[in-house]
Short mmCIF file of C-alpha atoms and ligand atoms in Angstrom, two decimals:
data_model
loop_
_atom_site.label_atom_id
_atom_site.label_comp_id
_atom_site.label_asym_id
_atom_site.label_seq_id
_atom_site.Cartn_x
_atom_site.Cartn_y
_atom_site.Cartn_z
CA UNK A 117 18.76 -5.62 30.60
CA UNK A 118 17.97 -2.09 29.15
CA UNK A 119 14.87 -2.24 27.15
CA UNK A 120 15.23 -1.56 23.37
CA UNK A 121 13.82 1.23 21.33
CA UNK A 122 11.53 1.59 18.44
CA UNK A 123 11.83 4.16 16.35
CA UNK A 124 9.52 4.79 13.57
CA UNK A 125 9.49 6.24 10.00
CA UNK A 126 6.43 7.49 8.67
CA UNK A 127 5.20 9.64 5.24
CA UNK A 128 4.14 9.29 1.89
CA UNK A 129 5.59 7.39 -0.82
CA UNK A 130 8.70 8.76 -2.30
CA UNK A 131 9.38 10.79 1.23
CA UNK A 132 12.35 8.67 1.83
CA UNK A 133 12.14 6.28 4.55
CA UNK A 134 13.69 3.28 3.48
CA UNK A 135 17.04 5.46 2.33
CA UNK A 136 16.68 7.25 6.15
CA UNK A 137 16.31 3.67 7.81
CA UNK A 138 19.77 2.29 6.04
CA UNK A 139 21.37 5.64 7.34
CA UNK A 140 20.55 5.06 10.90
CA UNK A 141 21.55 1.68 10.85
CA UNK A 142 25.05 2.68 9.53
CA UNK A 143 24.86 5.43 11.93
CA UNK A 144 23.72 2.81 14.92
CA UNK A 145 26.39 0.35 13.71
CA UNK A 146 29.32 2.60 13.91
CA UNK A 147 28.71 3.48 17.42
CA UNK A 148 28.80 -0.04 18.34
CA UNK A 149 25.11 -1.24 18.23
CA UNK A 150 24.98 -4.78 17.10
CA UNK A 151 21.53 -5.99 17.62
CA UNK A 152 19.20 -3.94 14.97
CA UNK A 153 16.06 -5.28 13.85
CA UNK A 154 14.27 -3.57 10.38
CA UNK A 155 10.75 -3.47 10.04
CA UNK A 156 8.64 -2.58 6.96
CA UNK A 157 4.36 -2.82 7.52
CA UNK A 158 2.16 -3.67 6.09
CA UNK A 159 4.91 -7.20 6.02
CA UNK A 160 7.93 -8.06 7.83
CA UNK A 161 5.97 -11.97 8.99
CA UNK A 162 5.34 -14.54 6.59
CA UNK A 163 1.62 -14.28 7.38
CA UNK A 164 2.17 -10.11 7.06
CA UNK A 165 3.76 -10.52 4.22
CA UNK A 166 1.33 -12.42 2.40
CA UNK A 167 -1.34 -9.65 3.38
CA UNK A 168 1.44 -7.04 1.94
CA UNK A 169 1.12 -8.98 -1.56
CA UNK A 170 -3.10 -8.90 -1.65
CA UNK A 171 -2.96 -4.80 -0.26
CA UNK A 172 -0.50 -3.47 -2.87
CA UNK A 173 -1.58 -5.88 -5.63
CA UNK A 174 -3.84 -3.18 -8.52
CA UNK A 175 -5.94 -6.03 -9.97
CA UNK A 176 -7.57 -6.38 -5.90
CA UNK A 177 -10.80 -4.78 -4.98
CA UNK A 178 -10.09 -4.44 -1.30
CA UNK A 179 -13.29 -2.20 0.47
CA UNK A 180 -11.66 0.39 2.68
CA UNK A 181 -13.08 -1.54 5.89
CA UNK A 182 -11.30 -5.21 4.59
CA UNK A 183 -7.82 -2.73 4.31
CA UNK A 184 -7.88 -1.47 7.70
CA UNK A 185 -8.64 -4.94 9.11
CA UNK A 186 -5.68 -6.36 7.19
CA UNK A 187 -3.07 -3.28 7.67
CA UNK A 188 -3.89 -4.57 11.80
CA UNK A 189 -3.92 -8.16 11.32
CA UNK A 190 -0.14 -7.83 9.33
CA UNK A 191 0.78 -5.05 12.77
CA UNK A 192 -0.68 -7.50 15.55
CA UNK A 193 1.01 -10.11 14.06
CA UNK A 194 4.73 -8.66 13.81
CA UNK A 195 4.26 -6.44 17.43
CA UNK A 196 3.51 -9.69 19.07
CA UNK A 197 6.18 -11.99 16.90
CA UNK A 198 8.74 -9.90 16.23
CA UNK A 199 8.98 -6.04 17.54
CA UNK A 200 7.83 -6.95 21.30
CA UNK A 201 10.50 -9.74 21.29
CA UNK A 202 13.70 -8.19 19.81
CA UNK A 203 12.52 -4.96 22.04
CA UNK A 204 12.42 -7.62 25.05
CA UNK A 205 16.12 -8.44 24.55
CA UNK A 206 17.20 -4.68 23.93
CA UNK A 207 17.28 -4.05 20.16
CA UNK A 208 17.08 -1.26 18.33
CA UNK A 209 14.10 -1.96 16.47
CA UNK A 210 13.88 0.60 12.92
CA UNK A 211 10.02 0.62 11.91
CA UNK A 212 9.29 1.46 8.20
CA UNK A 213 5.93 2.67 8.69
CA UNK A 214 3.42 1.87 12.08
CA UNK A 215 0.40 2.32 13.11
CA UNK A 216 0.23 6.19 12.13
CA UNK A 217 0.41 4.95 8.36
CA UNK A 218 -3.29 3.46 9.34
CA UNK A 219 -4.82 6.89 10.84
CA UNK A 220 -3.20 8.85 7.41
CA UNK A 221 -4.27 6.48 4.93
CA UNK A 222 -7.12 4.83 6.36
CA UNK A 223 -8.03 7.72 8.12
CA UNK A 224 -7.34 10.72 5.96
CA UNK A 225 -7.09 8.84 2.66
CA UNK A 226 -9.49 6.96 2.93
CA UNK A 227 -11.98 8.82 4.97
CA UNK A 228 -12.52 6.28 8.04
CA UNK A 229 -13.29 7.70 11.30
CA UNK A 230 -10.55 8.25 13.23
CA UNK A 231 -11.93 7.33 16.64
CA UNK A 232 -12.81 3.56 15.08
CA UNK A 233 -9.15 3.47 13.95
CA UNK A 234 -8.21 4.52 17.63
CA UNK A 235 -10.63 1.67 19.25
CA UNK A 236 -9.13 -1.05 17.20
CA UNK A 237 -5.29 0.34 17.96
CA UNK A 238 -6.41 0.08 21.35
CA UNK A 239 -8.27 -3.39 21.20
CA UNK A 240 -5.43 -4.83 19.62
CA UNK A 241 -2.23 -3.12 20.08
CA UNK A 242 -3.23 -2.32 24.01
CA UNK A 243 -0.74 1.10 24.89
CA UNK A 244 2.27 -0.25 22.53
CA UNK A 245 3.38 2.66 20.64
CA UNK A 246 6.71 3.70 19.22
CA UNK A 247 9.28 5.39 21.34
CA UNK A 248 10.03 7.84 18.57
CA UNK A 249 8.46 8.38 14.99
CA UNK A 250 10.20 10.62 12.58
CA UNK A 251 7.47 11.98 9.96
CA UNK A 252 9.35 12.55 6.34
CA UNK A 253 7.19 14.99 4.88
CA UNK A 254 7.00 15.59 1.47
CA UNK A 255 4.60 17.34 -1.43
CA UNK A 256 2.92 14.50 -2.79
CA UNK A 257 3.34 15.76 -6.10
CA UNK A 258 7.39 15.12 -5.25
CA UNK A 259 6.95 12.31 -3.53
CA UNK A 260 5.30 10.12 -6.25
CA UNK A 261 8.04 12.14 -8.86
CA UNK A 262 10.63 10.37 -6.74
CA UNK A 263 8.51 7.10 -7.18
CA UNK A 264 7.94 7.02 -10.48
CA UNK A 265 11.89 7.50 -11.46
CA UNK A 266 12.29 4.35 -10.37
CA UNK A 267 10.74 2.96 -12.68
CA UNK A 268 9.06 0.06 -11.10
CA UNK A 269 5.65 0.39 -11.94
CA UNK A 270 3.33 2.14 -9.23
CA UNK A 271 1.24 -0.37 -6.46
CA UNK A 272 -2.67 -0.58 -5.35
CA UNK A 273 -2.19 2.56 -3.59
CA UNK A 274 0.43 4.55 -5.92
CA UNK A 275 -2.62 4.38 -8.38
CA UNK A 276 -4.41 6.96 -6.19
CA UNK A 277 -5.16 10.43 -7.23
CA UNK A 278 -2.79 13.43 -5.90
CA UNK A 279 -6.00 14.80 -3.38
CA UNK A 280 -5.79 10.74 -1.63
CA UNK A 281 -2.48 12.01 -1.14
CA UNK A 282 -3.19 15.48 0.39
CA UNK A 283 -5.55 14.34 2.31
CA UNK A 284 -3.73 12.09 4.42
CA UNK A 285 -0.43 14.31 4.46
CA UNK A 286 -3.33 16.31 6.44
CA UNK A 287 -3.52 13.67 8.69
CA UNK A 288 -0.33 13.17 9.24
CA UNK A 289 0.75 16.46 9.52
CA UNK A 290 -2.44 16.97 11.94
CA UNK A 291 -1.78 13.89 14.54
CA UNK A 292 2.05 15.23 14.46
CA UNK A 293 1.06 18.59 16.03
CA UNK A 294 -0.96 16.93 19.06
CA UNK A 295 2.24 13.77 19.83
CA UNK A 296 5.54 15.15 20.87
CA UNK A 297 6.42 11.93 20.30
CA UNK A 298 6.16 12.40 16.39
CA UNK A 299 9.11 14.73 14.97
CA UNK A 300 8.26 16.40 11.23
CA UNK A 301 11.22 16.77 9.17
CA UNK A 302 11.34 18.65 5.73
CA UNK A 303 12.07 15.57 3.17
CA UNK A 304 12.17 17.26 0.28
CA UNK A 305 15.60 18.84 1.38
CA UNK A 306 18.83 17.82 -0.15
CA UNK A 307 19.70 13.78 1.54
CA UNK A 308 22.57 15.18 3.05
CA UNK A 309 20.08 17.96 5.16
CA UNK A 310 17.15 15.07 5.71
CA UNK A 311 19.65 12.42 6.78
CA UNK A 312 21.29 15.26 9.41
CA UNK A 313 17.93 15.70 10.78
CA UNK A 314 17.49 12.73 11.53
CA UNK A 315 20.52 12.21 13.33
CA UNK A 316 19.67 15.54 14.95
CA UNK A 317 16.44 13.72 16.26
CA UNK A 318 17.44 10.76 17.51
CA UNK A 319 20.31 11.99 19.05
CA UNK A 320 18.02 13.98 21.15
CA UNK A 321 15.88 11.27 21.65
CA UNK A 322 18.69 9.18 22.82
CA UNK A 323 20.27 11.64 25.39
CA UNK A 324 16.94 12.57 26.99
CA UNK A 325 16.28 8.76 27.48
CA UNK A 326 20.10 8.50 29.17
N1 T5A B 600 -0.29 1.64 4.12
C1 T5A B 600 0.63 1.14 4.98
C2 T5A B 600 -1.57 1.95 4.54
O1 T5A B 600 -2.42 2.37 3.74
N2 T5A B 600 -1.89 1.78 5.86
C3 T5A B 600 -1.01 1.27 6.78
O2 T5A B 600 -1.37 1.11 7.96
C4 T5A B 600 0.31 0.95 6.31
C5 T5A B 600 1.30 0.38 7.28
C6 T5A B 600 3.05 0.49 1.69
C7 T5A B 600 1.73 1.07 1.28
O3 T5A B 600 0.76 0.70 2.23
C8 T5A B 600 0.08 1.83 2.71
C9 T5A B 600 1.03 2.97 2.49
C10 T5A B 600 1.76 2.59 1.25
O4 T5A B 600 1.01 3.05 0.13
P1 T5A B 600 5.51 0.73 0.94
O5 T5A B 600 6.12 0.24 -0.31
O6 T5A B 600 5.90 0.03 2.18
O7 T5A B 600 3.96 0.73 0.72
O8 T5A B 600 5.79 2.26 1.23
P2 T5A B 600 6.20 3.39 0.25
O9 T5A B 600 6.00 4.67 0.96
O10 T5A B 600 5.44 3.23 -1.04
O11 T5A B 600 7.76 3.12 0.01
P3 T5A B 600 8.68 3.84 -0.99
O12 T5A B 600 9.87 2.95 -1.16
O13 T5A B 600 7.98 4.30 -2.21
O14 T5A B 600 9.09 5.17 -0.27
P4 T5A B 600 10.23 5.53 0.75
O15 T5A B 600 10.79 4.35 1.44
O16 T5A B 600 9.70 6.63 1.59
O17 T5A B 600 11.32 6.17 -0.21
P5 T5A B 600 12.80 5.67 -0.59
O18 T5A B 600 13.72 5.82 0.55
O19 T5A B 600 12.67 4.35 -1.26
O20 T5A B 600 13.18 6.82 -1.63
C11 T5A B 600 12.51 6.93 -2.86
C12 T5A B 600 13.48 7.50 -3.91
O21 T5A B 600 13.79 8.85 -3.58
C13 T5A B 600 15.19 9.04 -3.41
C14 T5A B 600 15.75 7.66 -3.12
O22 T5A B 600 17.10 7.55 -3.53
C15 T5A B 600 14.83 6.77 -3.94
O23 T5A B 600 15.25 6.71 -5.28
N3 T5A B 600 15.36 9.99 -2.30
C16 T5A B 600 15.69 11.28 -2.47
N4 T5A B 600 15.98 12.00 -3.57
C17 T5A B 600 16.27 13.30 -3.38
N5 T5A B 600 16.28 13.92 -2.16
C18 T5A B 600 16.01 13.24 -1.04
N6 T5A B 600 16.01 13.87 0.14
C19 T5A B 600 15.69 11.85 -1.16
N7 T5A B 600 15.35 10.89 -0.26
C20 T5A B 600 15.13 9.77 -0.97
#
């Protein structure tokens, strides 16, 4: 059987990923593609979503360390349960945030070193990386506007001041440059232009891979 695919959305709050992901799958759907699997991390387990609750929660006191060891204990636990699996048996698999969300905020936002976010990828995630990540970037500033219209009341890390923000769209931006495999697309277009992007992209993604 033809392996599946994982393809990844990454950026900052309010960039837009969840509205891209639901456009792909209707995209994926109405060219026949059945099996479709949606991610979101940190969550998408029971035990990862029970670490999702504690990181997001604004009355924790998590120390930057304890939030890097969690964002990889919620990942390990849905690579090995649920994204290797469904990839195993050829589904698309449609990531809402991976392990590049740990070098931008962990890294960049919260000032880790980068190389000790790299050993513990590779300790625990081995060479498993996405076939495809699609980086909606967006002004922070914009970003957290879009967030805040919804009126929901902003999480542990929505609490953050605007330069958190910068400096991991830094990150981001940065890693993006040196990975062909990452594609940067301008989210703070009109949905109609971000949306054709990424059809653009993984159309292009999808012929080169046959
Ligand atoms: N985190 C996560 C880490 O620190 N390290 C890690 O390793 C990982 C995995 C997770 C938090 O955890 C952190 C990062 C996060 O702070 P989350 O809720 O999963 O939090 O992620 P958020 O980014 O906060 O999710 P959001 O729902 O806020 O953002 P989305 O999904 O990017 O945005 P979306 O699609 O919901 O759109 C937001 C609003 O904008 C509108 C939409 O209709 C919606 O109302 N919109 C547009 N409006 C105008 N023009 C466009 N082009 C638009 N696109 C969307």
């Amino acid at each position: 059987m033809k392996p599946g695919c994982f393809i990844v959305f990454e950026g900052l709050e309010g960039s837009g990923k969840s509205t891209c992901i639901s456009f792909l799958e209707n995209m994926l759907r109405s060219r026949g593609v059945e099996d479709i699997v949606r991610t979101r991390e940190p969550g998408g387990t029971t035990l990862a979503e029970k670490l999702r609750s504690i990181l997001l929660d604004p009355s924790e006191q998590v120390v930057p360390e304890a939030e890097l060891l969690m964002m990889y204990a919620s990942r390990v636990q849905l690579v090995q349960t649920v994204i290797r699996p469904s990839l195993e048996r050829g589904a698309y698999v449609l990531g809402d945030r991976h392990d590049l969300s740990s070098m931008a905020y962990q890294g960049g936002g919260r000032g880790m070193d980068l190389e000790v976010i790299r050993s513990i990828r590779r300790a625990v995630l081995g060479d498993f990386r996405p076939d495809l990540t699609l980086l909606l970037d967006i002004d922070p500033e914009a970003g957290l506007g879009r967030v805040d219209s919804r009126g929901r009341g902003r999480d542990r890390f929505e609490l953050e001041k605007l330069d958190f923000y910068r400096r991991i769209r830094e990150v981001y931006l940065a890693e993006a440059a040196g990975d062909s495999s990452i594609a940067v697309i301008d989210a703070s277009a009109p949905l109609e232009q971000v949306t054709g992007a990424v059809a653009d992209r993984v159309e292009e993604y999808l012929c080169s891979r046959g």
